[in-house]
mmCIF file of C-alpha atoms and ligand atoms in Angstrom:
data_model
loop_
_atom_site.group_PDB
_atom_site.id
_atom_site.type_symbol
_atom_site.label_atom_id
_atom_site.label_comp_id
_atom_site.label_asym_id
_atom_site.label_seq_id
_atom_site.Cartn_x
_atom_site.Cartn_y
_atom_site.Cartn_z
ATOM 1 C CA MET Q 1 116.227 100.718 116.091
ATOM 2 C CA ALA Q 2 112.829 101.069 114.481
ATOM 3 C CA VAL Q 3 114.004 103.169 111.575
ATOM 4 C CA ASN Q 4 117.220 102.757 109.610
ATOM 5 C CA LYS Q 5 118.582 106.302 109.461
ATOM 6 C CA GLU Q 6 121.674 105.381 107.413
ATOM 7 C CA GLN Q 7 119.506 103.745 104.756
ATOM 8 C CA TYR Q 8 117.201 106.759 104.743
ATOM 9 C CA ILE Q 9 120.131 109.066 104.052
ATOM 10 C CA GLU Q 10 121.538 106.731 101.400
ATOM 11 C CA ILE Q 11 118.202 106.466 99.606
ATOM 12 C CA THR Q 12 117.439 110.186 99.684
ATOM 13 C CA ASN Q 13 120.938 110.845 98.303
ATOM 14 C CA ALA Q 14 120.339 108.345 95.494
ATOM 15 C CA LEU Q 15 117.059 110.051 94.578
ATOM 16 C CA GLN Q 16 118.653 113.506 94.334
ATOM 17 C CA HIS Q 17 115.258 115.217 93.989
ATOM 18 C CA LYS Q 18 114.624 113.338 90.733
ATOM 19 C CA ALA Q 19 112.184 110.985 92.428
ATOM 20 C CA ILE Q 20 109.860 111.168 95.406
ATOM 21 C CA LEU Q 21 110.393 108.657 98.183
ATOM 22 C CA VAL Q 22 107.209 107.006 99.440
ATOM 23 C CA ALA Q 23 108.073 105.288 102.714
ATOM 24 C CA VAL Q 24 105.961 102.131 102.858
ATOM 25 C CA SER Q 25 104.837 101.719 106.459
ATOM 26 C CA LYS Q 26 102.336 98.850 106.224
ATOM 27 C CA THR Q 27 102.263 96.661 109.357
ATOM 28 C CA LYS Q 28 104.566 99.145 111.149
ATOM 29 C CA PRO Q 29 103.409 101.119 114.209
ATOM 30 C CA ALA Q 30 102.704 104.851 114.229
ATOM 31 C CA GLU Q 31 105.868 105.423 116.326
ATOM 32 C CA ASP Q 32 108.040 104.180 113.446
ATOM 33 C CA ILE Q 33 106.304 106.549 111.050
ATOM 34 C CA GLN Q 34 106.752 109.417 113.514
ATOM 35 C CA ALA Q 35 110.472 108.568 113.830
ATOM 36 C CA LEU Q 36 110.982 108.808 110.072
ATOM 37 C CA TYR Q 37 108.823 111.941 109.933
ATOM 38 C CA ASN Q 38 111.160 113.486 112.495
ATOM 39 C CA LEU Q 39 114.040 112.899 110.065
ATOM 40 C CA GLY Q 40 112.150 114.926 107.452
ATOM 41 C CA GLN Q 41 110.137 112.302 105.545
ATOM 42 C CA ARG Q 42 106.620 113.445 104.477
ATOM 43 C CA HIS Q 43 105.323 110.846 101.984
ATOM 44 C CA PHE Q 44 104.104 107.552 103.434
ATOM 45 C CA GLY Q 45 102.418 104.602 101.736
ATOM 46 C CA GLU Q 46 99.952 102.091 103.154
ATOM 47 C CA ASN Q 47 98.296 98.998 101.653
ATOM 48 C CA TYR Q 48 95.285 98.369 103.876
ATOM 49 C CA VAL Q 49 92.380 100.782 104.363
ATOM 50 C CA GLN Q 50 91.676 99.694 107.952
ATOM 51 C CA GLU Q 51 95.280 100.216 108.954
ATOM 52 C CA LEU Q 52 95.564 103.564 107.194
ATOM 53 C CA VAL Q 53 92.411 105.046 108.754
ATOM 54 C CA ALA Q 54 93.590 103.889 112.177
ATOM 55 C CA LYS Q 55 97.054 105.472 111.870
ATOM 56 C CA GLN Q 56 96.262 108.685 110.008
ATOM 57 C CA PRO Q 57 94.626 110.566 112.944
ATOM 58 C CA GLN Q 58 97.543 109.670 115.249
ATOM 59 C CA LEU Q 59 100.126 111.322 113.013
ATOM 60 C CA PRO Q 60 100.984 114.845 111.807
ATOM 61 C CA ALA Q 61 98.432 116.413 109.474
ATOM 62 C CA ASP Q 62 101.007 117.428 106.851
ATOM 63 C CA ILE Q 63 101.856 113.824 105.924
ATOM 64 C CA HIS Q 64 101.082 112.969 102.289
ATOM 65 C CA TRP Q 65 99.347 109.584 102.479
ATOM 66 C CA HIS Q 66 99.670 107.276 99.476
ATOM 67 C CA PHE Q 67 97.388 104.304 99.088
ATOM 68 C CA ILE Q 68 99.457 101.639 97.304
ATOM 69 C CA GLY Q 69 97.408 98.488 97.890
ATOM 70 C CA HIS Q 70 94.565 96.913 95.984
ATOM 71 C CA LEU Q 71 91.606 99.188 96.698
ATOM 72 C CA GLN Q 72 88.045 97.857 96.864
ATOM 73 C CA SER Q 73 85.343 100.230 95.614
ATOM 74 C CA ASN Q 74 83.347 100.023 98.826
ATOM 75 C CA LYS Q 75 86.304 101.350 100.840
ATOM 76 C CA VAL Q 76 87.127 104.424 98.763
ATOM 77 C CA LYS Q 77 85.010 106.723 100.884
ATOM 78 C CA GLN Q 78 87.037 105.982 104.015
ATOM 79 C CA ILE Q 79 90.270 107.368 102.562
ATOM 80 C CA ALA Q 80 88.850 109.964 100.157
ATOM 81 C CA PRO Q 81 88.883 112.841 102.693
ATOM 82 C CA PHE Q 82 92.665 112.801 103.203
ATOM 83 C CA VAL Q 83 94.450 110.589 100.671
ATOM 84 C CA PHE Q 84 97.167 112.331 98.591
ATOM 85 C CA LEU Q 85 97.534 109.782 95.774
ATOM 86 C CA ILE Q 86 95.955 106.386 95.019
ATOM 87 C CA HIS Q 87 98.504 104.247 93.146
ATOM 88 C CA GLY Q 88 96.794 100.962 92.338
ATOM 89 C CA VAL Q 89 93.767 101.901 90.231
ATOM 90 C CA ASP Q 90 93.019 99.048 87.845
ATOM 91 C CA SER Q 91 89.439 99.429 86.591
ATOM 92 C CA LEU Q 92 87.032 101.999 85.161
ATOM 93 C CA LYS Q 93 84.605 101.060 87.923
ATOM 94 C CA LEU Q 94 87.130 102.060 90.585
ATOM 95 C CA LEU Q 95 87.895 105.334 88.769
ATOM 96 C CA GLN Q 96 84.152 106.090 88.751
ATOM 97 C CA GLU Q 97 83.812 105.375 92.467
ATOM 98 C CA ILE Q 98 86.810 107.570 93.351
ATOM 99 C CA ASP Q 99 85.335 110.358 91.211
ATOM 100 C CA LYS Q 100 81.970 109.987 92.953
ATOM 101 C CA GLN Q 101 83.476 110.203 96.444
ATOM 102 C CA ALA Q 102 85.690 113.129 95.443
ATOM 103 C CA LYS Q 103 82.660 114.972 94.052
ATOM 104 C CA LYS Q 104 80.789 114.521 97.339
ATOM 105 C CA LEU Q 105 83.714 116.172 99.117
ATOM 106 C CA ASP Q 106 83.981 118.874 96.451
ATOM 107 C CA LYS Q 107 87.631 118.034 95.806
ATOM 108 C CA ASN Q 108 89.942 116.390 93.294
ATOM 109 C CA ILE Q 109 91.668 113.085 93.973
ATOM 110 C CA GLN Q 110 94.909 112.178 92.235
ATOM 111 C CA VAL Q 111 95.312 108.620 90.973
ATOM 112 C CA LEU Q 112 97.800 106.436 89.134
ATOM 113 C CA LEU Q 113 96.770 103.614 86.834
ATOM 114 C CA GLN Q 114 98.407 100.322 87.729
ATOM 115 C CA VAL Q 115 99.918 98.415 84.825
ATOM 116 C CA HIS Q 116 100.550 94.689 84.906
ATOM 117 C CA ILE Q 117 104.199 94.440 83.852
ATOM 118 C CA ALA Q 118 105.345 91.346 85.764
ATOM 119 C CA LYS Q 119 105.342 87.754 84.589
ATOM 120 C CA GLU Q 120 103.395 86.657 87.670
ATOM 121 C CA GLU Q 121 99.652 86.244 87.223
ATOM 122 C CA THR Q 122 98.992 87.271 90.804
ATOM 123 C CA LYS Q 123 99.802 90.937 90.324
ATOM 124 C CA PHE Q 124 97.022 93.387 89.512
ATOM 125 C CA GLY Q 125 96.806 96.009 86.809
ATOM 126 C CA PHE Q 126 95.772 96.963 83.292
ATOM 127 C CA SER Q 127 97.416 95.470 80.220
ATOM 128 C CA GLU Q 128 98.430 97.817 77.400
ATOM 129 C CA ASN Q 129 95.386 96.666 75.399
ATOM 130 C CA GLU Q 130 93.089 97.463 78.289
ATOM 131 C CA LEU Q 131 94.646 100.921 78.641
ATOM 132 C CA ASP Q 132 94.167 101.552 74.927
ATOM 133 C CA ASP Q 133 90.507 100.559 75.345
ATOM 134 C CA LEU Q 134 90.147 102.781 78.379
ATOM 135 C CA PHE Q 135 91.419 105.854 76.525
ATOM 136 C CA ASN Q 136 89.788 105.131 73.173
ATOM 137 C CA THR Q 137 86.554 103.208 73.632
ATOM 138 C CA ALA Q 138 85.782 104.426 77.139
ATOM 139 C CA GLY Q 139 86.954 107.976 76.393
ATOM 140 C CA ASN Q 140 83.520 109.473 76.967
ATOM 141 C CA GLU Q 141 83.072 107.768 80.306
ATOM 142 C CA LEU Q 142 86.536 108.932 81.290
ATOM 143 C CA SER Q 143 85.969 112.561 80.353
ATOM 144 C CA ALA Q 144 82.809 112.509 82.498
ATOM 145 C CA LEU Q 145 85.030 112.023 85.544
ATOM 146 C CA GLN Q 146 85.643 115.619 86.560
ATOM 147 C CA ASN Q 147 86.943 115.040 90.090
ATOM 148 C CA ILE Q 148 89.880 112.754 89.456
ATOM 149 C CA GLN Q 149 93.264 113.551 88.007
ATOM 150 C CA ILE Q 150 95.140 110.702 86.329
ATOM 151 C CA LYS Q 151 98.677 111.654 87.285
ATOM 152 C CA GLY Q 152 100.597 108.736 85.808
ATOM 153 C CA LEU Q 153 101.311 105.018 86.001
ATOM 154 C CA MET Q 154 102.386 102.538 88.650
ATOM 155 C CA GLY Q 155 103.851 99.063 88.251
ATOM 156 C CA MET Q 156 105.535 96.238 90.109
ATOM 157 C CA ALA Q 157 108.294 94.239 88.453
ATOM 158 C CA SER Q 158 108.574 90.472 88.709
ATOM 159 C CA PHE Q 159 109.833 89.073 91.989
ATOM 160 C CA THR Q 160 113.098 87.642 90.682
ATOM 161 C CA GLN Q 161 116.890 87.925 90.829
ATOM 162 C CA ASP Q 162 116.932 88.317 87.051
ATOM 163 C CA THR Q 163 117.863 91.995 86.729
ATOM 164 C CA ALA Q 164 117.635 91.889 82.938
ATOM 165 C CA LEU Q 165 113.982 90.883 83.228
ATOM 166 C CA ILE Q 166 113.257 93.595 85.816
ATOM 167 C CA ALA Q 167 115.021 96.166 83.620
ATOM 168 C CA ALA Q 168 112.930 95.109 80.612
ATOM 169 C CA GLU Q 169 109.729 95.500 82.638
ATOM 170 C CA PHE Q 170 110.710 98.962 83.897
ATOM 171 C CA SER Q 171 111.726 100.015 80.410
ATOM 172 C CA TYR Q 172 108.362 98.851 79.079
ATOM 173 C CA LEU Q 173 106.485 100.780 81.781
ATOM 174 C CA LYS Q 174 108.474 103.930 80.980
ATOM 175 C CA SER Q 175 107.565 103.542 77.291
ATOM 176 C CA LEU Q 176 103.869 103.277 78.217
ATOM 177 C CA PHE Q 177 104.212 106.343 80.425
ATOM 178 C CA ASP Q 178 105.610 108.328 77.479
ATOM 179 C CA LYS Q 179 102.941 106.972 75.145
ATOM 180 C CA TYR Q 180 99.949 107.886 77.335
ATOM 181 C CA ALA Q 181 101.495 111.175 78.453
ATOM 182 C CA ALA Q 182 101.449 112.272 74.812
ATOM 183 C CA LEU Q 183 97.983 110.916 73.964
ATOM 184 C CA PRO Q 184 95.372 113.592 73.181
ATOM 185 C CA ILE Q 185 92.290 112.889 75.302
ATOM 186 C CA ASN Q 186 89.845 115.279 73.636
ATOM 187 C CA GLU Q 187 89.302 117.227 70.460
ATOM 188 C CA ARG Q 188 91.150 120.198 71.941
ATOM 189 C CA GLY Q 189 94.233 117.981 71.954
ATOM 190 C CA GLU Q 190 94.680 118.112 75.719
ATOM 191 C CA THR Q 191 96.709 115.395 77.411
ATOM 192 C CA LEU Q 192 96.495 113.747 80.817
ATOM 193 C CA PRO Q 193 98.312 115.557 83.671
ATOM 194 C CA PHE Q 194 101.027 112.912 83.802
ATOM 195 C CA GLU Q 195 103.688 113.626 86.398
ATOM 196 C CA TYR Q 196 104.404 110.437 88.354
ATOM 197 C CA LEU Q 197 105.920 107.157 87.243
ATOM 198 C CA SER Q 198 105.694 104.999 90.368
ATOM 199 C CA MET Q 199 108.104 102.071 90.140
ATOM 200 C CA GLY Q 200 110.851 100.610 92.300
ATOM 201 C CA MET Q 201 110.849 98.991 95.744
ATOM 202 C CA SER Q 202 113.560 98.053 98.271
ATOM 203 C CA SER Q 203 115.115 95.406 96.032
ATOM 204 C CA ASP Q 204 114.996 97.232 92.701
ATOM 205 C CA TYR Q 205 114.699 100.983 93.249
ATOM 206 C CA GLN Q 206 118.177 101.774 91.881
ATOM 207 C CA LEU Q 207 117.302 100.005 88.652
ATOM 208 C CA ALA Q 208 113.941 101.807 88.543
ATOM 209 C CA LEU Q 209 115.739 105.156 88.780
ATOM 210 C CA GLN Q 210 117.819 104.250 85.733
ATOM 211 C CA TYR Q 211 114.538 103.831 83.846
ATOM 212 C CA SER Q 212 113.222 107.268 84.879
ATOM 213 C CA SER Q 213 111.102 106.386 87.868
ATOM 214 C CA THR Q 214 109.842 109.563 89.562
ATOM 215 C CA MET Q 215 108.413 107.824 92.620
ATOM 216 C CA VAL Q 216 109.864 104.874 94.520
ATOM 217 C CA ARG Q 217 107.961 102.911 97.180
ATOM 218 C CA ILE Q 218 110.344 101.596 99.820
ATOM 219 C CA GLY Q 219 109.435 99.685 102.972
ATOM 220 C CA SER Q 220 111.786 97.058 104.354
ATOM 221 C CA LEU Q 221 115.027 98.981 103.722
ATOM 222 C CA LEU Q 222 113.707 101.790 105.935
ATOM 223 C CA PHE Q 223 111.644 99.974 108.555
ATOM 224 C CA GLY Q 224 113.152 96.479 108.549
ATOM 225 C CA GLU Q 225 111.578 93.258 107.333
ATOM 226 C CA ARG Q 226 107.861 92.791 107.901
ATOM 227 C CA LYS Q 227 106.764 89.852 110.022
ATOM 228 C CA GLN Q 228 103.383 89.318 108.429
ATOM 229 C CA GLU Q 229 101.156 91.033 105.910
HETATM 230 C C1 PLP T 301 104.937 96.453 100.303
HETATM 231 C C2 PLP T 301 104.997 97.221 99.035
HETATM 232 C C3 PLP T 301 106.125 97.990 98.711
HETATM 233 C C4 PLP T 301 107.384 98.044 99.548
HETATM 234 O O1 PLP T 301 108.047 96.839 99.511
HETATM 235 P P1 PLP T 301 109.557 96.689 100.112
HETATM 236 O O2 PLP T 301 110.086 95.515 99.388
HETATM 237 O O3 PLP T 301 109.389 96.434 101.573
HETATM 238 O O4 PLP T 301 110.272 97.927 99.834
HETATM 239 C C5 PLP T 301 106.074 98.726 97.532
HETATM 240 N N1 PLP T 301 105.007 98.712 96.728
HETATM 241 C C6 PLP T 301 103.910 97.980 97.009
HETATM 242 C C7 PLP T 301 102.755 98.013 96.069
HETATM 243 C C8 PLP T 301 103.877 97.203 98.155
HETATM 244 O O5 PLP T 301 102.785 96.453 98.420
#
């Protein structure tokens, strides 16, 4: 079976409307996405622009597409017309490019800032210092971006069996979420429209929920293991 219905029911029960399930469908065919859609799922996540733009037209128009991979600036325009939320934004340059493409389309694009919380060097994302710089030093550049909405933070915990370490990383990300959600971004004292804390995958989503995740990104539990990426 292409889609694990029992797991889908178990996960949606665990979320209890406190968190949104993003079904991660990278490397999986459109038929698998359609099968999960038919069970009621509407949020899907993809990591590769080429793959996403190939699948999107084959599937129902009311799917909310999440881009969860590492996005290159020169590819933003391909997903800008339809993307619901871009999770992995990790530079001011990328924010500026997303804003530019959104402006051309006369729309707003929602983004999450990726934070580097894991021990591994290979993972992408801002450090806390870089986020402080972004909101303080680069505040003027940021407020010039009228066509993006920074809706929250995203992070990936270390790839480890050490649940205490994963818990510490999720707890840290939640504390950053609370910190930047409360930060005034202009002299009127307005704050960012924070709503989503994207953390938790197949192996650690239950732990992520304990640390107030509002969006989990789950692939292999729903669609089976991936052969290649
Ligand atoms: C692939 C991927 C996931 C899903 O991983 P699973 O372990 O299959 O649930 C979640 N988030 C990101 C950023 C990914 O690249």
